[in-house]
Coordinates of C-alpha atoms in Angstrom, one line a residue:
Chain A
X1 CA -20.9 -1.2 -94.0
X2 CA -22.0 0.7 -91.0
X3 CA -22.0 -1.0 -87.6
X4 CA -25.3 -1.6 -85.8
X5 CA -25.8 0.8 -82.8
X6 CA -25.3 -0.9 -79.5
X7 CA -27.5 0.5 -76.7
X8 CA -26.4 0.7 -73.2
X9 CA -26.8 2.6 -69.9
X10 CA -24.8 5.9 -69.8
X11 CA -21.5 5.7 -68.1
X12 CA -22.5 8.2 -65.5
X13 CA -25.6 6.3 -64.6
X14 CA -23.9 3.0 -64.5
X15 CA -21.2 4.4 -62.2
X16 CA -23.8 5.9 -60.0
X17 CA -25.6 2.6 -59.7
X18 CA -22.5 0.6 -58.9
X19 CA -21.2 3.1 -56.4
X20 CA -24.5 3.1 -54.5
X21 CA -24.5 -0.7 -54.4
X22 CA -20.9 -0.7 -53.1
X23 CA -21.7 1.7 -50.4
X24 CA -24.5 -0.5 -49.1
X25 CA -22.5 -3.7 -49.4
X26 CA -19.5 -2.3 -47.6
X27 CA -21.2 -0.3 -44.9
X28 CA -24.7 -1.7 -44.0
X29 CA -24.8 -3.2 -40.5
X30 CA -21.5 -1.9 -39.3
X31 CA -22.9 1.4 -38.0
X32 CA -25.9 3.5 -38.6
X33 CA -26.4 7.2 -39.1
X34 CA -29.1 8.7 -36.9
X35 CA -30.1 11.9 -35.2
X36 CA -29.9 11.6 -31.4
X37 CA -31.2 13.9 -28.7
X38 CA -28.2 15.6 -27.1
X39 CA -29.7 14.8 -23.7
X40 CA -28.9 11.1 -24.3
X41 CA -25.3 11.7 -25.0
X42 CA -22.5 11.4 -22.5
X43 CA -18.8 12.2 -22.8
X44 CA -16.1 9.5 -22.5
X45 CA -14.2 10.1 -19.3
X46 CA -11.2 8.4 -20.8
X47 CA -11.1 10.4 -24.0
X48 CA -7.4 11.0 -24.9
X49 CA -8.1 14.6 -25.6
X50 CA -7.9 16.2 -22.1
X51 CA -10.6 18.8 -22.3
X52 CA -10.8 20.6 -18.9
X53 CA -14.2 21.8 -19.6
X54 CA -17.1 19.6 -18.7
X55 CA -20.7 19.1 -19.7
X56 CA -21.8 20.9 -16.5
X57 CA -19.5 23.9 -17.3
X58 CA -21.2 24.2 -20.7
X59 CA -24.7 23.9 -19.3
X60 CA -24.3 26.0 -16.2
X61 CA -21.5 28.4 -17.2
X62 CA -18.0 28.6 -15.8
X63 CA -17.2 29.3 -12.1
X64 CA -14.4 31.8 -11.4
X65 CA -13.3 29.9 -8.3
X66 CA -12.6 26.8 -10.3
X67 CA -8.8 26.2 -10.2
X68 CA -8.9 25.3 -13.9
X69 CA -10.8 28.5 -14.7
X70 CA -8.1 30.0 -16.9
X71 CA -7.8 26.9 -19.1
X72 CA -11.5 26.3 -19.2
X73 CA -12.3 29.8 -20.3
X74 CA -9.9 29.5 -23.2
X75 CA -11.6 26.3 -24.2
X76 CA -14.9 27.9 -23.7
X77 CA -14.0 30.7 -26.1
X78 CA -13.0 28.2 -28.8
X79 CA -16.2 26.2 -28.2
X80 CA -18.2 29.4 -28.7
X81 CA -16.5 29.9 -32.1
X82 CA -17.5 26.4 -33.1
X83 CA -21.0 26.9 -31.7
X84 CA -21.4 29.9 -34.0
X85 CA -20.6 27.8 -37.1
X86 CA -22.9 25.0 -35.9
X87 CA -25.7 27.6 -35.5
X88 CA -25.2 28.7 -39.1
X89 CA -24.4 25.5 -40.9
X90 CA -24.8 22.6 -38.5
X91 CA -22.1 20.0 -37.8
X92 CA -20.3 18.9 -41.0
X93 CA -19.3 15.4 -39.8
X94 CA -21.5 13.3 -37.6
X95 CA -20.1 12.4 -34.2
X96 CA -19.3 8.8 -33.4
X97 CA -21.0 7.1 -30.5
X98 CA -21.8 3.7 -29.1
X99 CA -24.8 2.7 -27.0
X100 CA -24.1 2.4 -23.3
X101 CA -27.2 1.5 -21.3
X102 CA -29.8 4.1 -22.0
X103 CA -27.2 6.7 -23.1
X104 CA -24.8 7.0 -26.0
X105 CA -21.2 7.5 -25.2
X106 CA -19.1 9.6 -27.4
X107 CA -16.1 8.0 -29.2
X108 CA -15.3 11.0 -31.3
X109 CA -16.8 14.5 -31.3
X110 CA -16.7 15.8 -27.7
X111 CA -16.2 19.4 -28.8
X112 CA -18.9 19.1 -31.4
X113 CA -21.3 17.9 -28.7
X114 CA -20.4 20.6 -26.3
X115 CA -20.6 23.3 -29.0
X116 CA -23.9 22.0 -30.2
X117 CA -25.3 22.4 -26.7
X118 CA -23.9 25.9 -26.6
X119 CA -25.5 26.6 -30.0
X120 CA -28.9 25.7 -28.4
X121 CA -29.4 22.5 -30.4
X122 CA -31.6 19.7 -29.2
X123 CA -30.3 16.9 -31.4
X124 CA -27.1 15.9 -33.1
X125 CA -26.3 13.8 -36.1
X126 CA -24.4 10.7 -35.0
X127 CA -22.9 7.5 -36.3
X128 CA -23.8 4.7 -34.0
X129 CA -21.6 1.7 -33.8
X130 CA -23.8 -1.4 -33.7
X131 CA -21.5 -3.0 -31.2
X132 CA -19.5 -1.4 -28.5
X133 CA -16.0 -1.0 -30.0
X134 CA -13.4 -3.3 -28.3
X135 CA -10.9 -1.5 -26.1
X136 CA -8.3 -1.4 -28.7
X137 CA -10.7 -0.4 -31.6
X138 CA -12.2 2.4 -29.4
X139 CA -8.8 3.9 -28.7
X140 CA -7.9 3.6 -32.3
X141 CA -11.0 5.6 -33.5
X142 CA -10.2 8.3 -30.9
X143 CA -6.6 8.4 -32.1
X144 CA -7.6 8.7 -35.7
X145 CA -10.1 11.4 -34.9
X146 CA -7.6 13.3 -32.8
X147 CA -4.3 13.1 -34.8
X148 CA -6.0 14.8 -37.7
X149 CA -6.1 17.9 -35.6
X150 CA -3.1 20.0 -35.2
X151 CA -3.9 21.5 -31.8
X152 CA -3.1 18.3 -29.9
X153 CA 0.1 18.5 -27.8
X154 CA 2.9 16.1 -28.1
X155 CA 2.2 14.9 -24.5
X156 CA -1.4 14.2 -25.5
X157 CA -0.3 12.3 -28.6
X158 CA 2.2 10.2 -26.7
X159 CA -0.4 9.4 -24.0
X160 CA -2.9 8.4 -26.8
X161 CA -0.3 6.0 -28.2
X162 CA 0.4 4.6 -24.7
X163 CA -3.3 3.9 -24.3
X164 CA -3.6 2.3 -27.7
X165 CA -0.7 0.1 -27.0
X166 CA -2.0 -0.9 -23.6
X167 CA -5.4 -1.7 -25.1
X168 CA -3.6 -3.7 -27.8
X169 CA -1.5 -5.6 -25.4
X170 CA -4.5 -6.4 -23.3
X171 CA -6.1 -8.0 -26.3
X172 CA -3.0 -9.6 -27.9
X173 CA -0.7 -10.3 -25.0
X174 CA 2.5 -8.5 -23.9
X175 CA 4.1 -7.9 -27.3
X176 CA 7.2 -5.8 -27.4
X177 CA 6.6 -2.4 -29.1
X178 CA 8.6 -2.0 -32.3
X179 CA 8.2 0.7 -35.0
X180 CA 6.8 -1.9 -37.4
X181 CA 4.1 -2.9 -34.9
X182 CA 3.2 0.7 -34.3
X183 CA 3.1 1.3 -38.1
X184 CA 0.8 -1.7 -38.6
X185 CA -1.7 -0.9 -35.9
X186 CA -2.0 2.8 -36.2
X187 CA -1.0 3.3 -39.9
X188 CA 1.8 5.7 -39.3
X189 CA 4.7 5.9 -41.6
X190 CA 7.8 3.9 -40.5
X191 CA 10.0 6.9 -39.8
X192 CA 7.2 8.5 -37.7
X193 CA 6.6 5.2 -35.9
X194 CA 10.3 5.0 -35.2
X195 CA 10.2 8.5 -33.6
X196 CA 7.2 7.6 -31.5
X197 CA 8.9 4.4 -30.2
X198 CA 12.0 6.4 -29.3
X199 CA 9.9 9.0 -27.4
X200 CA 7.8 6.3 -25.7
X201 CA 11.0 5.0 -24.1
X202 CA 12.3 8.5 -23.3
X203 CA 14.6 9.1 -20.4
X204 CA 12.9 10.8 -17.4
X205 CA 14.4 14.2 -18.1
X206 CA 13.1 14.2 -21.6
X207 CA 9.8 12.9 -20.5
X208 CA 9.4 15.7 -18.0
X209 CA 10.1 18.3 -20.7
X210 CA 7.5 16.8 -22.9
X211 CA 4.9 16.7 -20.1
X212 CA 5.4 20.3 -19.2
X213 CA 5.2 21.3 -22.8
X214 CA 8.9 22.5 -23.1
X215 CA 9.5 20.0 -25.9
X216 CA 6.7 20.1 -28.4
X217 CA 8.0 18.6 -31.5
X218 CA 8.1 14.8 -32.1
X219 CA 11.2 14.7 -34.2
X220 CA 13.3 16.8 -31.9
X221 CA 12.2 14.8 -28.9
X222 CA 13.1 11.6 -30.7
X223 CA 16.5 12.9 -31.6
X224 CA 17.2 14.0 -28.1
X225 CA 16.1 10.6 -26.8
X226 CA 18.8 9.0 -28.9
X227 CA 21.5 10.8 -27.0
X228 CA 23.1 8.5 -24.4
X229 CA 25.3 10.9 -22.6
X230 CA 23.2 12.8 -19.9
X231 CA 25.4 15.9 -20.2
X232 CA 25.0 16.2 -24.0
X233 CA 21.3 15.4 -23.6
X234 CA 21.0 18.2 -21.2
X235 CA 22.6 20.6 -23.6
X236 CA 20.4 19.4 -26.4
X237 CA 17.3 19.9 -24.3
X238 CA 18.4 23.5 -23.5
X239 CA 19.1 24.2 -27.1
X240 CA 15.7 22.8 -28.1
X241 CA 14.0 25.0 -25.5
X242 CA 15.8 28.1 -26.8
X243 CA 14.3 27.4 -30.2
X244 CA 17.1 25.6 -32.0
X245 CA 16.0 24.1 -35.3
X246 CA 15.9 20.4 -36.1
X247 CA 18.7 20.8 -38.5
X248 CA 20.9 22.6 -36.0
X249 CA 20.1 20.0 -33.4
X250 CA 21.1 17.2 -35.7
X251 CA 24.3 19.0 -36.6
X252 CA 25.1 19.6 -33.0
X253 CA 24.7 15.9 -32.1
X254 CA 26.7 14.7 -35.2
X255 CA 29.4 17.1 -34.3
X256 CA 29.5 15.9 -30.7
X257 CA 29.9 12.3 -31.8
X258 CA 32.8 13.2 -34.0
X259 CA 34.5 15.4 -31.5
X260 CA 34.7 14.4 -27.9
X261 CA 35.7 17.9 -26.9
X262 CA 32.4 19.0 -25.5
X263 CA 32.9 22.8 -25.3
X264 CA 33.2 22.9 -29.1
X265 CA 29.7 21.5 -29.5
X266 CA 28.1 24.3 -27.5
X267 CA 29.8 26.8 -29.7
X268 CA 28.4 25.0 -32.7
X269 CA 24.9 25.0 -31.3
X270 CA 24.9 28.6 -30.5
X271 CA 26.5 29.6 -33.8
X272 CA 23.9 29.7 -36.7
X273 CA 25.4 27.8 -39.6
X274 CA 29.1 27.9 -40.7
X275 CA 30.9 30.2 -43.1
X276 CA 29.9 29.6 -46.6
X277 CA 32.6 28.0 -48.8
X278 CA 30.9 27.6 -52.1
X279 CA 28.3 29.2 -54.2
X280 CA 24.9 27.6 -54.4
X281 CA 23.8 27.5 -58.1
X282 CA 20.1 26.9 -57.2
X283 CA 17.8 25.3 -59.8
X284 CA 15.3 26.2 -62.4
X285 CA 12.1 24.6 -63.7
X286 CA 12.8 26.2 -67.1
X287 CA 15.6 24.5 -69.1
X288 CA 15.5 27.4 -71.6
X289 CA 17.1 29.6 -69.0
X290 CA 20.1 27.3 -69.1
X291 CA 20.1 27.6 -72.9
X292 CA 20.4 31.4 -72.6
X293 CA 23.2 31.1 -70.1
X294 CA 25.1 28.6 -72.2
X295 CA 24.6 30.6 -75.4
X296 CA 25.8 33.8 -73.8
X297 CA 28.9 32.2 -72.5
X298 CA 30.0 30.5 -75.7
X299 CA 29.3 33.7 -77.5
X300 CA 32.3 35.2 -75.7
X301 CA 35.5 35.0 -77.8
X302 CA 37.5 32.8 -75.3
X303 CA 34.7 30.2 -75.2
X304 CA 33.9 30.0 -78.9
X305 CA 36.0 26.9 -79.1
X306 CA 33.4 25.0 -77.0
X307 CA 30.4 26.0 -79.1
X308 CA 30.3 22.7 -81.0
X309 CA 29.8 20.8 -77.7
X310 CA 26.4 22.5 -77.2
X311 CA 25.2 22.3 -80.8
X312 CA 23.0 19.3 -80.7
X313 CA 21.5 19.8 -77.2
X314 CA 17.7 19.4 -77.0
X315 CA 17.0 22.3 -74.6
X316 CA 13.5 21.1 -73.8
X317 CA 15.0 18.0 -72.3
X318 CA 15.7 18.5 -68.5
X319 CA 18.2 15.7 -68.0
X320 CA 20.2 16.6 -71.1
X321 CA 20.1 20.3 -70.1
X322 CA 21.3 19.5 -66.6
X323 CA 24.2 17.5 -67.9
X324 CA 25.2 20.2 -70.3
X325 CA 25.0 22.9 -67.6
X326 CA 27.3 20.8 -65.4
X327 CA 29.6 20.5 -68.4
X328 CA 29.5 24.3 -68.8
X329 CA 30.4 24.9 -65.1
X330 CA 33.4 22.5 -65.4
X331 CA 34.6 24.4 -68.5
X332 CA 34.1 27.7 -66.7
X333 CA 36.0 26.5 -63.6
X334 CA 38.8 25.1 -65.8
X335 CA 39.1 28.3 -67.9
X336 CA 39.0 30.6 -64.9
X337 CA 41.7 28.5 -63.2
X338 CA 43.9 29.0 -66.2
X339 CA 43.1 32.7 -66.4
X340 CA 43.8 33.5 -62.7
X341 CA 46.7 31.1 -62.1
Chain B
X1 CA -43.6 -11.3 -41.3
X2 CA -42.2 -10.5 -44.7
X3 CA -42.9 -7.0 -46.1
X4 CA -42.3 -6.9 -49.8
X5 CA -42.4 -3.7 -51.7
X6 CA -42.2 -3.0 -55.4
X7 CA -40.5 0.4 -56.1
X8 CA -39.5 2.6 -58.9
X9 CA -39.9 6.3 -59.1
X10 CA -40.6 6.2 -62.8
X11 CA -44.2 5.6 -63.6
X12 CA -45.4 2.9 -66.0
X13 CA -42.7 0.3 -65.3
X14 CA -45.2 -2.2 -64.1
X15 CA -45.1 -1.9 -60.3
X16 CA -48.8 -2.6 -60.0
X17 CA -48.7 -5.6 -62.3
X18 CA -45.8 -7.0 -60.4
X19 CA -47.4 -6.3 -57.0
X20 CA -50.6 -8.0 -58.1
X21 CA -48.8 -11.0 -59.6
X22 CA -46.7 -11.5 -56.4
X23 CA -49.7 -11.0 -54.1
X24 CA -51.8 -13.5 -56.0
X25 CA -48.9 -16.0 -56.2
X26 CA -48.3 -15.9 -52.4
X27 CA -52.0 -16.1 -51.5
X28 CA -53.3 -18.4 -54.3
X29 CA -50.4 -20.7 -55.1
X30 CA -48.5 -20.7 -51.8
X31 CA -51.6 -20.3 -49.6
X32 CA -49.9 -17.8 -47.4
X33 CA -52.2 -15.3 -45.5
X34 CA -51.3 -12.1 -47.4
X35 CA -52.1 -8.5 -47.0
X36 CA -52.0 -6.3 -50.2
X37 CA -51.4 -2.6 -49.5
X38 CA -52.0 0.1 -52.1
X39 CA -49.8 3.1 -51.3
X40 CA -50.2 4.7 -54.7
X41 CA -52.8 7.6 -54.8
X42 CA -53.7 6.4 -58.3
X43 CA -55.3 3.3 -56.5
X44 CA -54.9 1.0 -59.5
X45 CA -53.9 -1.9 -57.3
X46 CA -57.0 -1.5 -55.2
X47 CA -59.1 -1.4 -58.3
X48 CA -58.1 -4.9 -59.1
X49 CA -60.0 -6.3 -56.1
X50 CA -62.5 -3.7 -55.1
X51 CA -65.0 -1.5 -56.9
X52 CA -63.4 1.8 -56.0
X53 CA -65.7 4.8 -55.9
X54 CA -65.3 8.4 -57.1
X55 CA -64.7 10.7 -54.1
X56 CA -67.3 13.4 -54.3
X57 CA -65.0 15.8 -52.4
X58 CA -62.1 15.2 -54.8
X59 CA -63.5 14.2 -58.2
X60 CA -60.1 13.2 -59.5
X61 CA -59.5 10.7 -56.8
X62 CA -60.8 7.3 -55.9
X63 CA -61.9 6.0 -52.5
X64 CA -62.7 2.6 -51.2
X65 CA -66.3 1.4 -51.2
X66 CA -68.3 0.7 -48.1
X67 CA -66.7 -2.2 -46.2
X68 CA -68.7 -5.4 -46.2
X69 CA -68.5 -5.7 -42.4
X70 CA -69.9 -2.2 -41.9
X71 CA -73.2 -2.0 -40.1
X72 CA -74.6 1.5 -39.4
X73 CA -76.8 0.0 -36.7
X74 CA -73.8 -1.4 -34.8
X75 CA -73.0 0.9 -31.9
X76 CA -69.3 -0.1 -32.3
X77 CA -69.3 1.5 -35.7
X78 CA -70.9 4.9 -34.7
X79 CA -67.7 6.9 -35.4
X80 CA -66.9 5.0 -38.7
X81 CA -68.1 6.2 -42.1
X82 CA -67.8 2.6 -43.3
X83 CA -64.8 3.1 -45.6
X84 CA -61.3 2.1 -44.7
X85 CA -58.0 2.7 -46.5
X86 CA -54.4 2.3 -45.6
X87 CA -54.2 6.1 -45.4
X88 CA -56.0 5.9 -42.0
X89 CA -52.6 5.2 -40.5
X90 CA -51.8 8.9 -41.1
X91 CA -54.9 10.0 -39.2
X92 CA -54.7 7.8 -36.2
X93 CA -57.6 5.6 -37.3
X94 CA -57.7 1.8 -37.5
X95 CA -57.3 0.1 -40.8
X96 CA -59.9 -2.5 -41.7
X97 CA -58.6 -4.6 -44.6
X98 CA -61.2 -5.8 -47.2
X99 CA -61.5 -9.4 -48.1
X100 CA -60.9 -10.2 -51.8
X101 CA -62.1 -13.0 -54.1
X102 CA -59.0 -14.8 -53.2
X103 CA -59.4 -16.6 -49.9
X104 CA -56.0 -15.9 -48.4
X105 CA -55.7 -12.3 -49.7
X106 CA -56.9 -9.2 -48.0
X107 CA -56.5 -5.7 -49.2
X108 CA -55.8 -2.4 -47.5
X109 CA -56.9 -0.1 -50.4
X110 CA -55.6 3.4 -51.2
X111 CA -57.5 6.6 -50.8
X112 CA -56.4 9.1 -53.4
X113 CA -57.1 12.3 -51.5
X114 CA -55.8 11.1 -48.1
X115 CA -52.6 9.6 -49.6
X116 CA -51.9 12.8 -51.5
X117 CA -52.4 14.8 -48.3
X118 CA -49.8 12.6 -46.5
X119 CA -47.4 13.1 -49.4
X120 CA -47.6 16.8 -49.0
X121 CA -47.0 17.0 -45.3
X122 CA -44.6 19.8 -44.3
X123 CA -41.0 18.8 -44.3
X124 CA -40.5 19.5 -40.5
X125 CA -43.4 17.1 -39.7
X126 CA -42.8 14.5 -42.2
X127 CA -40.7 12.2 -40.1
X128 CA -43.2 11.8 -37.3
X129 CA -46.3 12.0 -39.3
X130 CA -45.5 10.0 -42.4
X131 CA -42.2 8.2 -42.4
X132 CA -42.8 6.0 -39.4
X133 CA -46.5 5.4 -39.7
X134 CA -46.5 2.3 -42.0
X135 CA -43.8 0.6 -40.0
X136 CA -45.7 1.2 -36.8
X137 CA -48.9 -0.2 -38.4
X138 CA -47.2 -3.3 -39.6
X139 CA -45.5 -3.9 -36.3
X140 CA -48.9 -4.0 -34.5
X141 CA -49.7 -7.4 -33.0
X142 CA -53.0 -7.6 -34.9
X143 CA -51.4 -7.3 -38.2
X144 CA -48.6 -9.7 -37.3
X145 CA -51.0 -12.3 -36.1
X146 CA -53.2 -12.1 -39.2
X147 CA -50.7 -12.1 -42.0
X148 CA -47.5 -13.8 -42.9
X149 CA -46.7 -11.6 -45.9
X150 CA -47.4 -8.1 -47.0
X151 CA -47.1 -6.9 -50.6
X152 CA -47.0 -3.1 -51.1
X153 CA -47.6 -1.3 -54.4
X154 CA -46.0 2.2 -54.3
X155 CA -46.4 5.5 -55.9
X156 CA -44.0 6.6 -58.7
X157 CA -42.2 9.0 -56.4
X158 CA -39.3 9.4 -54.0
X159 CA -41.5 11.4 -51.6
X160 CA -42.7 10.7 -48.0
X161 CA -45.0 7.8 -49.1
X162 CA -42.2 5.9 -50.7
X163 CA -39.8 6.6 -47.8
X164 CA -42.5 5.3 -45.4
X165 CA -42.7 2.1 -47.4
X166 CA -38.9 1.7 -47.4
X167 CA -38.8 2.1 -43.7
X168 CA -41.5 -0.6 -43.2
X169 CA -40.2 -3.1 -45.8
X170 CA -38.0 -6.2 -45.2
X171 CA -37.5 -6.8 -48.9
X172 CA -37.6 -4.5 -51.9
X173 CA -37.8 -5.3 -55.6
X174 CA -37.2 -2.7 -58.3
X175 CA -39.1 -3.5 -61.5
X176 CA -37.8 -1.6 -64.5
X177 CA -38.3 -1.4 -68.2
X178 CA -35.0 -1.8 -70.0
X179 CA -34.8 1.8 -71.2
X180 CA -32.7 4.7 -70.1
X181 CA -35.3 6.7 -68.1
X182 CA -36.7 3.8 -66.0
X183 CA -33.1 2.7 -65.3
X184 CA -32.6 6.2 -63.9
X185 CA -35.5 5.4 -61.6
X186 CA -33.5 2.4 -60.4
X187 CA -30.8 4.9 -59.3
X188 CA -33.3 6.9 -57.3
X189 CA -34.5 3.8 -55.5
X190 CA -31.0 2.5 -54.8
X191 CA -30.3 5.9 -53.2
X192 CA -33.2 5.4 -50.9
X193 CA -32.1 1.8 -50.2
X194 CA -28.7 3.1 -49.3
X195 CA -30.0 5.8 -46.9
X196 CA -32.2 3.3 -45.2
X197 CA -29.6 0.5 -45.0
X198 CA -27.1 2.9 -43.4
X199 CA -29.6 3.8 -40.7
X200 CA -30.8 0.3 -39.8
X201 CA -29.6 -2.1 -37.1
X202 CA -27.7 -5.1 -38.2
X203 CA -30.5 -7.6 -37.3
X204 CA -33.1 -5.8 -39.4
X205 CA -31.5 -5.4 -42.9
X206 CA -33.4 -4.1 -45.8
X207 CA -32.8 -6.7 -48.5
X208 CA -32.8 -5.7 -52.1
X209 CA -34.1 -8.9 -53.8
X210 CA -33.2 -7.5 -57.1
X211 CA -34.0 -5.5 -60.2
X212 CA -36.7 -7.2 -62.3
X213 CA -36.6 -6.6 -66.0
X214 CA -40.3 -5.9 -66.8
X215 CA -42.4 -5.4 -69.9
X216 CA -39.5 -6.9 -71.8
X217 CA -39.5 -6.9 -75.6
X218 CA -37.1 -8.8 -77.8
X219 CA -35.7 -5.6 -79.3
X220 CA -32.1 -4.5 -79.6
X221 CA -32.7 -1.7 -77.1
X222 CA -34.1 -3.8 -74.3
X223 CA -31.6 -6.6 -74.9
X224 CA -28.6 -4.3 -75.0
X225 CA -29.5 -2.4 -71.9
X226 CA -30.2 -5.7 -70.0
X227 CA -26.8 -7.0 -71.1
X228 CA -25.0 -3.8 -70.1
X229 CA -26.6 -4.0 -66.6
X230 CA -25.8 -7.7 -66.3
X231 CA -22.2 -7.2 -67.3
X232 CA -21.6 -4.5 -64.6
X233 CA -20.0 -6.3 -61.7
X234 CA -21.8 -4.4 -59.0
X235 CA -25.2 -4.2 -60.6
X236 CA -25.0 -7.6 -62.2
X237 CA -25.4 -9.4 -58.9
X238 CA -28.8 -7.7 -58.4
X239 CA -30.2 -8.3 -61.9
X240 CA -32.8 -11.0 -61.5
X241 CA -32.2 -14.0 -63.8
X242 CA -35.9 -14.0 -64.6
X243 CA -38.1 -11.4 -66.4
X244 CA -41.6 -10.5 -67.3
X245 CA -42.3 -9.9 -71.0
X246 CA -44.5 -7.3 -72.5
X247 CA -47.8 -9.2 -72.9
X248 CA -51.3 -8.0 -73.6
X249 CA -52.7 -10.7 -71.2
X250 CA -51.6 -8.6 -68.2
X251 CA -53.8 -5.8 -69.4
X252 CA -56.7 -8.1 -70.3
X253 CA -56.9 -9.6 -66.8
X254 CA -57.1 -6.1 -65.4
X255 CA -60.6 -5.5 -66.7
X256 CA -63.4 -5.9 -64.2
X257 CA -65.2 -8.8 -66.0
X258 CA -62.1 -10.6 -67.1
X259 CA -62.3 -14.4 -67.0
X260 CA -60.0 -15.7 -65.7
X261 CA -59.2 -12.8 -63.5
X262 CA -55.8 -14.0 -62.2
X263 CA -52.8 -15.0 -64.3
X264 CA -52.5 -18.1 -62.0
X265 CA -56.0 -19.3 -63.2
X266 CA -54.7 -19.9 -66.7
X267 CA -53.8 -23.3 -68.0
X268 CA -50.5 -24.7 -66.8
X269 CA -48.8 -24.4 -70.2
X270 CA -49.9 -20.8 -70.7
X271 CA -46.7 -18.9 -71.6
X272 CA -47.5 -15.8 -69.5
X273 CA -48.4 -17.9 -66.5
X274 CA -45.2 -19.9 -66.8
X275 CA -43.2 -16.7 -66.9
X276 CA -45.1 -15.3 -63.9
X277 CA -44.5 -18.5 -61.9
X278 CA -40.8 -18.4 -62.6
X279 CA -40.5 -14.8 -61.4
X280 CA -42.6 -15.4 -58.3
X281 CA -40.8 -18.6 -57.4
X282 CA -37.5 -16.9 -57.7
X283 CA -38.5 -14.0 -55.5
X284 CA -40.2 -16.3 -53.0
X285 CA -37.1 -18.5 -52.7
X286 CA -35.0 -15.4 -52.0
X287 CA -37.5 -14.1 -49.4
X288 CA -38.2 -17.3 -47.6
X289 CA -34.8 -18.8 -47.5
X290 CA -34.5 -18.8 -43.8
X291 CA -37.9 -20.4 -43.1

């Protein structure tokens, strides 16, 4: 007996309907998307991204006598590139603002604003927060906006975090800063948060190197901060400046801990790697390769006696193949020892 | 002031019948001073209450008759041709609502040609010239003082006229036949609702009262589609627990000399009247909860 047909709304339509409803339920009233005249927009003087260039510079052009001329002209060049794309295809993401008196203050999107002015635009798409974000929330939005970009320096990032923590402590009292706290309020991974906490408490010499851009990587800075001996720290800083890799830096510190003879460590840091003592066998994604190797080996007269061992192997099975390859290596090592002894 | 709009970009789902039923319920049963607005160039809503005339300039279209208050001798009326439709808002003219046979109900009728012209305004001008006009009109002190509720019938489109209604509304209702194509129309309207909701301030939300199953027939198709919408967790919340069935009486009361002329003039136990009462009471409770 055939089943009666059951009618219904197509899956695509039903998904479309529920998604639309969810968007409204989750977002209505929190902020609104509007088009704002650029003349009503002002930049946030406390924005963590330290752009040297100002609104006036963009409107009136750069002044060569400006002490920051060099930096500003670099920024201007990058803004011009962005302005070109804005001219051709507009801004892709709306900027984020909140209302401040008659004006709108930018939470995120300074460069997009400046570049839109350069592109000759009159208006800009914006997302307006219905309420002025609280100190902490404001900093957090700026942080999220800025960390997604790679061109922020370590110094700028550290200062962002300091500001966020200050805002957080203003709101929640003087709580001690632990990696877990940082992880929870900013959403970093625990290892990253641990690095940041270490760098936030950096010794003055390390801090200075971060400020003047000599140390630019978070993980290197964090490792160096962990060195208690000022002498060793100094050596690590120098090694870091001369372009020593993270791995080398780690090795150097580990070595120093084992060995109190300091001159040795410098040697280690300068030397790139140590003499190889074993052959790296590498790896393969294709277990069949191992099958070929195994079969070629057991094909040789002296290894024929091991052929039974590999008879029932399923060569499409990665774990099994790995085990059998290890077995083969053991056999080869054993046989070659006998042969050469 | 509550501004209630019935929307669905598919035609023939009963927007006009729903608008009419709601407007008559609010004015006749609840005695609320109500303004009915016809925003559909087809002008069917207007035709329920006025003898619309053929526009000699556009033979396809209807236009409102001469207003009963018009006096060609009155010096105040020297620059008025005696007709007034809701489309005057697009031309910077005042709108003079027409009284209807229901005491508390006034009508701002449609004007086919003028509404169609507003619908075809160039894209670059549409925001200023069309989108904001209805909201501006309804925000005027005269309108606010005169009416407590506004019921708007809309055109089956997603164009500038419908957007204008969405921008002016406080509450929207999406009537739909329980068939695939009209349900697609629900999607179009939800999209407009989403866009508008995301651009509104918190204290002025656009409330979706719900999706009203209309012209419902006890067939497997209608029942199954209704069930599948009700069972969806997101959509289910917005499916109204009441419905209007497919009944010939709604078409009968449309005719000019119908007697009675309103569904609410039928006997208490009339099945269509009972159903209409249920629907209108439900909507009314939702809309006036904070009063």
